[in-house]
Tab-separated table of C-alpha atoms and ligand atoms in Angstrom:
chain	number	residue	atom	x	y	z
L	1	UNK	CA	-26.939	-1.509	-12.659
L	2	UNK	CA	-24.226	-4.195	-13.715
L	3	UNK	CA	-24.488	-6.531	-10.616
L	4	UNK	CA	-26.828	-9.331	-10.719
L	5	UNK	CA	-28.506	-7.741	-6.949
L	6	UNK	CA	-29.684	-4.427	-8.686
L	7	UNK	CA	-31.602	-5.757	-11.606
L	8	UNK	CA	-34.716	-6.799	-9.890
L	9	UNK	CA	-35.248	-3.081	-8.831
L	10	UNK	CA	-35.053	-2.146	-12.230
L	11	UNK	CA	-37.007	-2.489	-15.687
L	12	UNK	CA	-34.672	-4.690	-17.913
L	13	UNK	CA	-35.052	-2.704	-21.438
L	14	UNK	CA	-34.257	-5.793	-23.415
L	15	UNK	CA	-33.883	-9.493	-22.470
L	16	UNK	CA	-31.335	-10.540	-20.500
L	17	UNK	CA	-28.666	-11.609	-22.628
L	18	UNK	CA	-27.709	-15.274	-22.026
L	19	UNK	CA	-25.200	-15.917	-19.676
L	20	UNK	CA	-22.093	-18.162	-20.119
L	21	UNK	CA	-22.054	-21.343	-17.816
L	22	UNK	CA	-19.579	-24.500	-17.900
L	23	UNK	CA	-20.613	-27.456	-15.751
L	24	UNK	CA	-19.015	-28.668	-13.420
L	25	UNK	CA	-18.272	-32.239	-12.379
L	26	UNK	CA	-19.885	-31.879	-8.490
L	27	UNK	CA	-23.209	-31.237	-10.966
L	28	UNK	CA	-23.331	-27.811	-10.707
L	29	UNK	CA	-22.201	-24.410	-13.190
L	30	UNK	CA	-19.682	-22.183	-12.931
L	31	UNK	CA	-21.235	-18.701	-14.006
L	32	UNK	CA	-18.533	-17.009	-16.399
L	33	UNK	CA	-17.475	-13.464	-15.724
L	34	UNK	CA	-14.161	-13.242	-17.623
L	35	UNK	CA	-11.809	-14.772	-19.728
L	36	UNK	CA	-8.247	-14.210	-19.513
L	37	UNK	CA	-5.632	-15.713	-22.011
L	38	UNK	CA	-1.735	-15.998	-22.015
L	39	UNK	CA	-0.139	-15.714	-24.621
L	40	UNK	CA	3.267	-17.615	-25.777
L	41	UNK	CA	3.964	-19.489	-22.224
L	42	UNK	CA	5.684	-22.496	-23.834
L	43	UNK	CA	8.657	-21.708	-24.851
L	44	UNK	CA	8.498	-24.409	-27.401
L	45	UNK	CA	5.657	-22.417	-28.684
L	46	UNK	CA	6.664	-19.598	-28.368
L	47	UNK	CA	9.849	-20.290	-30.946
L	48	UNK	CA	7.139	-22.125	-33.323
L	49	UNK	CA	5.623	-18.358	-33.546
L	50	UNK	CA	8.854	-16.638	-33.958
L	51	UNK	CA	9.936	-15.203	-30.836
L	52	UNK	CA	12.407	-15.602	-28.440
L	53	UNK	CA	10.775	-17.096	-25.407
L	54	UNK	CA	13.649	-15.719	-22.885
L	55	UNK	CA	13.501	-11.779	-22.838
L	56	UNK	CA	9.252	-11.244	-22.811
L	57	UNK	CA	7.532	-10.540	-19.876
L	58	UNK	CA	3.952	-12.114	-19.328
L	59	UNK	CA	1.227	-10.752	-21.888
L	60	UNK	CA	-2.551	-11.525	-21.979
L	61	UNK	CA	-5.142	-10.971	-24.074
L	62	UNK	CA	-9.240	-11.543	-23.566
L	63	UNK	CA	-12.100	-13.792	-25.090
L	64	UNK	CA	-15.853	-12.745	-24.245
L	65	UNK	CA	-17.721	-14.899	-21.620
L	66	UNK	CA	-20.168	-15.957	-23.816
L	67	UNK	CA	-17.450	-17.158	-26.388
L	68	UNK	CA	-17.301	-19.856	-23.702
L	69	UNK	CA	-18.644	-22.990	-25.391
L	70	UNK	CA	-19.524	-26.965	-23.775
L	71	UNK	CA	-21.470	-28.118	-26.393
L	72	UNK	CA	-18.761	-30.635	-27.697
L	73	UNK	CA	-19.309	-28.899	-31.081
L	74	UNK	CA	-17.454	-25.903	-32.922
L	75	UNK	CA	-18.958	-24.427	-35.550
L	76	UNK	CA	-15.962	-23.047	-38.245
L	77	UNK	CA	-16.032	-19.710	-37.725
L	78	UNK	CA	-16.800	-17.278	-40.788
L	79	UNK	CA	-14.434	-14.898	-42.495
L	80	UNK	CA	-11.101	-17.480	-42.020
L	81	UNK	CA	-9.266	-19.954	-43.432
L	82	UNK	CA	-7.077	-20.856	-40.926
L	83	UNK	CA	-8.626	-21.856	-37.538
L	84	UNK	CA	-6.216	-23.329	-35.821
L	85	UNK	CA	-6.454	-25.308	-32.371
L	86	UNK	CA	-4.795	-24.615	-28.842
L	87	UNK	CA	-4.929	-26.645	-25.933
L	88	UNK	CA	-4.984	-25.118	-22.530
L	89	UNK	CA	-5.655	-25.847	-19.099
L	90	UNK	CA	-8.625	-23.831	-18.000
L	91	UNK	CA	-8.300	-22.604	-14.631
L	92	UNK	CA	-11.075	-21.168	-12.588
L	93	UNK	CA	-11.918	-18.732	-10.291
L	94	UNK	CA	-13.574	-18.622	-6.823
L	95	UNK	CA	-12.594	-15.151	-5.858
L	96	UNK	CA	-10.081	-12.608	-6.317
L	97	UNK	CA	-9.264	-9.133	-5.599
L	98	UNK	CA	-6.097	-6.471	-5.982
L	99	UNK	CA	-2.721	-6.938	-5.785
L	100	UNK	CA	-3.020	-10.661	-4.865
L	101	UNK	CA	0.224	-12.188	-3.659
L	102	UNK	CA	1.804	-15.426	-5.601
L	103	UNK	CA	1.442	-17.157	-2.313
L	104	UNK	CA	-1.925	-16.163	-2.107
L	105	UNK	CA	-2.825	-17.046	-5.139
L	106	UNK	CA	-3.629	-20.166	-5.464
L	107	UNK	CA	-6.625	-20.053	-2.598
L	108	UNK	CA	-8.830	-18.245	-5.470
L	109	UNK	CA	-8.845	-21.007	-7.859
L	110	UNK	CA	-12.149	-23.318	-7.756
L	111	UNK	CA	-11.054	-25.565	-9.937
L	112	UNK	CA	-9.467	-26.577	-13.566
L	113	UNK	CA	-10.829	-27.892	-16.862
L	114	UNK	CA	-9.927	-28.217	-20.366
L	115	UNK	CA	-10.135	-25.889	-22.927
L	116	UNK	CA	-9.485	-25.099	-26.787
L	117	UNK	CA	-8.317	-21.475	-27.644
L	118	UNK	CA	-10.028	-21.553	-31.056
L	119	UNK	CA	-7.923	-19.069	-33.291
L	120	UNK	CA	-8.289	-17.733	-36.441
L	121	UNK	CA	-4.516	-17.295	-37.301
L	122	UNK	CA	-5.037	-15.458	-40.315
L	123	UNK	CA	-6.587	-12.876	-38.877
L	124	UNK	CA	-4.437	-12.381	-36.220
L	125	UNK	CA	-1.440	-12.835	-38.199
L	126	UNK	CA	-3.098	-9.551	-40.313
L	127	UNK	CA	-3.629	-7.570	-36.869
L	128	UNK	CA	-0.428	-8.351	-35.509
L	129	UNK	CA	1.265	-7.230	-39.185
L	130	UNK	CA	-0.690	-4.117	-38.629
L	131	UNK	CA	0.218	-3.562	-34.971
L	132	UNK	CA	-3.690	-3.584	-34.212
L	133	UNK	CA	-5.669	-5.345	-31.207
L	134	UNK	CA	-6.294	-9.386	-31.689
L	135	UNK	CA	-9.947	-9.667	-31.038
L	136	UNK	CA	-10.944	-10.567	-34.081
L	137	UNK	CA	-8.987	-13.469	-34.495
L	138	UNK	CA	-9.439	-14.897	-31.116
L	139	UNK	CA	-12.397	-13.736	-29.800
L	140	UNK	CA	-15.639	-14.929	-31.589
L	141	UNK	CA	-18.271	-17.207	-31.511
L	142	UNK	CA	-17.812	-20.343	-29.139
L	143	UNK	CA	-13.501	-19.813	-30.026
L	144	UNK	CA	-13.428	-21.110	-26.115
L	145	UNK	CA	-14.693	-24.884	-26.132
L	146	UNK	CA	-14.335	-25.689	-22.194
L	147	UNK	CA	-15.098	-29.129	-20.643
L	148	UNK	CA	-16.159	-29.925	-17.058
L	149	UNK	CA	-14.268	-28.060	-14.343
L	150	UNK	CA	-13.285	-29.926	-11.728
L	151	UNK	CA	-12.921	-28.584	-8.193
L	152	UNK	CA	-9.242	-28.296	-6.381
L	153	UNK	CA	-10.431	-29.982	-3.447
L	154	UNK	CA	-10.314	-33.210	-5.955
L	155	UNK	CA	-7.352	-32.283	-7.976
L	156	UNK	CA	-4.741	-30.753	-5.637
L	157	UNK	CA	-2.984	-27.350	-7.618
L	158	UNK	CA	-2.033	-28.850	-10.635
L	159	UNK	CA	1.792	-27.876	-11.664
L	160	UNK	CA	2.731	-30.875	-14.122
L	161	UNK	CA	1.263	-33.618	-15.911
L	162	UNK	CA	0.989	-34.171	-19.702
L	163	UNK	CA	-1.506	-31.847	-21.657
L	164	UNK	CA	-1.752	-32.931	-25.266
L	165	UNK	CA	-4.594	-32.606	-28.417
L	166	UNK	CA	-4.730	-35.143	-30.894
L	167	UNK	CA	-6.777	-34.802	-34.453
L	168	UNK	CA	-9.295	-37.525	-35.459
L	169	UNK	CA	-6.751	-39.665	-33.179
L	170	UNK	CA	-3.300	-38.404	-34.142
L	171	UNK	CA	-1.333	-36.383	-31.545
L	172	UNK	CA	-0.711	-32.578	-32.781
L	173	UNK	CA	0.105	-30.922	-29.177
L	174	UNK	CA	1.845	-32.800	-26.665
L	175	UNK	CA	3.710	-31.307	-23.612
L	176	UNK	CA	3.648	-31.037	-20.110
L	177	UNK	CA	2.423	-28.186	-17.410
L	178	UNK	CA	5.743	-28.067	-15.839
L	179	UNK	CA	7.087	-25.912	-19.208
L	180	UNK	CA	4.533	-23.781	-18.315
L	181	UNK	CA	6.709	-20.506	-18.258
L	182	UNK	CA	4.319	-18.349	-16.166
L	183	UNK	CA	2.877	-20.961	-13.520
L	184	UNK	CA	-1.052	-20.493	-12.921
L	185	UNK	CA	0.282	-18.491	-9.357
L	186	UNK	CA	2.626	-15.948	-10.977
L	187	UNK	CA	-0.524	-15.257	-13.990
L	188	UNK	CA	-2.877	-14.851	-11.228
L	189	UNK	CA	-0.625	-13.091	-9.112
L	190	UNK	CA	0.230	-11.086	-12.607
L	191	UNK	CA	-3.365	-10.101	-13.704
L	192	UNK	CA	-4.352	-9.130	-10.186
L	193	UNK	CA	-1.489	-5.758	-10.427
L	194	UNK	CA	-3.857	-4.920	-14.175
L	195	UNK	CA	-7.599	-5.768	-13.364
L	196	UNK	CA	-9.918	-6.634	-10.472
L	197	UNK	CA	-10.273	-9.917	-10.848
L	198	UNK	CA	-12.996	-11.898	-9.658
L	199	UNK	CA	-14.895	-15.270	-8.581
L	200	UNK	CA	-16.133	-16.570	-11.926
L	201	UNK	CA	-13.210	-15.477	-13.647
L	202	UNK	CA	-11.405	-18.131	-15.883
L	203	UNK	CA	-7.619	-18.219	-17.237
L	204	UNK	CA	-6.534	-20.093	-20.317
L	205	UNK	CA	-2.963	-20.916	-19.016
L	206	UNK	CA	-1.166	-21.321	-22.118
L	207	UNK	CA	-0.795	-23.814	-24.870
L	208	UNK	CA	2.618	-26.314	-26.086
L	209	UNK	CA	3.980	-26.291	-29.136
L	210	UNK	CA	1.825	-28.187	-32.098
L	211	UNK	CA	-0.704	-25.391	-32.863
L	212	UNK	CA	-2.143	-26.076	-35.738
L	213	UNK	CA	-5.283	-25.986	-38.693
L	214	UNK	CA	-8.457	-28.071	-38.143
L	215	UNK	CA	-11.345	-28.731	-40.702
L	216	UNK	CA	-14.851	-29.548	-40.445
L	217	UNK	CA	-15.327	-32.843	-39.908
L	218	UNK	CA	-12.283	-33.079	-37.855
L	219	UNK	CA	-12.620	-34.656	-34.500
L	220	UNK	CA	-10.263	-32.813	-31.482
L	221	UNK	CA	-9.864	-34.597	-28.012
L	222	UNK	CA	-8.080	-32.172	-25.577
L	223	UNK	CA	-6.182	-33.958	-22.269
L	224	UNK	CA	-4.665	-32.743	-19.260
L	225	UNK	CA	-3.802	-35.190	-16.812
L	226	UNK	CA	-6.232	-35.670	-13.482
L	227	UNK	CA	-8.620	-34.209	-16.096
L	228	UNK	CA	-11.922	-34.892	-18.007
L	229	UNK	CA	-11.075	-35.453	-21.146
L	230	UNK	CA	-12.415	-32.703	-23.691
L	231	UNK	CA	-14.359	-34.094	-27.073
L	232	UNK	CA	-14.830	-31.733	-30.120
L	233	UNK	CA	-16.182	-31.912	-33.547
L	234	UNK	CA	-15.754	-29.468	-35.908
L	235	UNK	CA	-18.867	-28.790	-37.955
E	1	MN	MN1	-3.637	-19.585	-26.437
């Protein structure tokens, strides 16, 4: 009874629960069904964590759909002090499937936006001590801020151009989708071996060095070249 074509035969027992949508810039909304992140695919971030961005073979983690947020606001998150930002291309998917080749790949992807991979570092610096799952410091409420996804057809596949995330104005991240260490082909290509993956799926390709704390108050703008620019306050 998971798919959206059996639930008019049946009796829902509760209320829906709300579904996560980001608009797109053709006027429409992407319906969420997934969201996949990479983790350390800058090398220069990578070091900045501690490890050696060389010998490490792709990893991933997930956020819930409806941690998927285009509201412009974030709301600091309880039980943390240390939220800390990450820009990412978001990249989005039309379809998918099994085993999907790296030349393949790219004819799933709808489109691309912006995106924050909210983080609360102190909790997933505890998890990580203990050699337990992240979830709790990356997946909560709205820790995916996502603006307007653009489709391909506009953008061509995008492979370089300057991403960066500047604080009430000053630049913290600032780097450029060519260090990308996995490109957006090989994660697609990569996730496709581990999971079915899907139209409505969305991948959070990775974020440059910079990472770093925000406050309330603070005002984040997220670029990626060719891209709507992302505005966020945090409240
Ligand atoms: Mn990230």
């Amino acid at each position: 009874m998971e798919h959206a074509r059996d639930i008019e035969a049946a009796k829902l027992v509760i209320d829906e629960p709300k579904r996560a949508f980001i608009p797109t810039t053709d006027g429409g909304l992407f319906p969420v069904r997934r969201v996949y992140c990479i983790g350390r695919n800058f090398a220069d971030h990578a070091i900045e964590m501690g490890h050696d961005p060389d010998k490490e073979p792709p990893f991933f983690f997930q956020k819930n759909a409806e941690n998927v947020d285009s509201s412009g606001e974030f709301p600091y998150p309880p039980e943390t002090s240390d939220v800390h930002h990450e820009i990412e291309m978001v990249v989005a998917l039309k379809s998918g499937g099994k085993n999907i080749s790296e030349a393949d790949a790219m004819s799933h992807v709808w489109g691309y936006g912006v995106g924050l991979d909210m983080t609360r570092r102190d909790l997933q610096g505890q998890m990580k001590k203990m050699g337990r799952p992240w979830e709790i410091g990356k997946a909560f409420e709205r820790s995916a801020p996502v603006g307007p996804l653009v489709p391909i057809s506009q953008t061509g596949p995008l492979d370089e151009g300057a991403i960066s995330l500047s604080i009430n104005g000053e630049t913290r991240q600032s780097g450029d989708l060519n260090m990308m260490i996995w490109k957006v082909a090989e994660q697609i290509a990569y996730l496709s071996r581990f999971y079915d993956i899907a139209g409505g799926d969305i991948i959070m390709a990775g974020t440059p060095a910079g990472v770093g704390p925000v406050e309330r108050g603070d005002k984040l703008q997220g670029k990626v070249a060719g891209l709507p620019v992302l505005d966020v306050t945090v409240t």
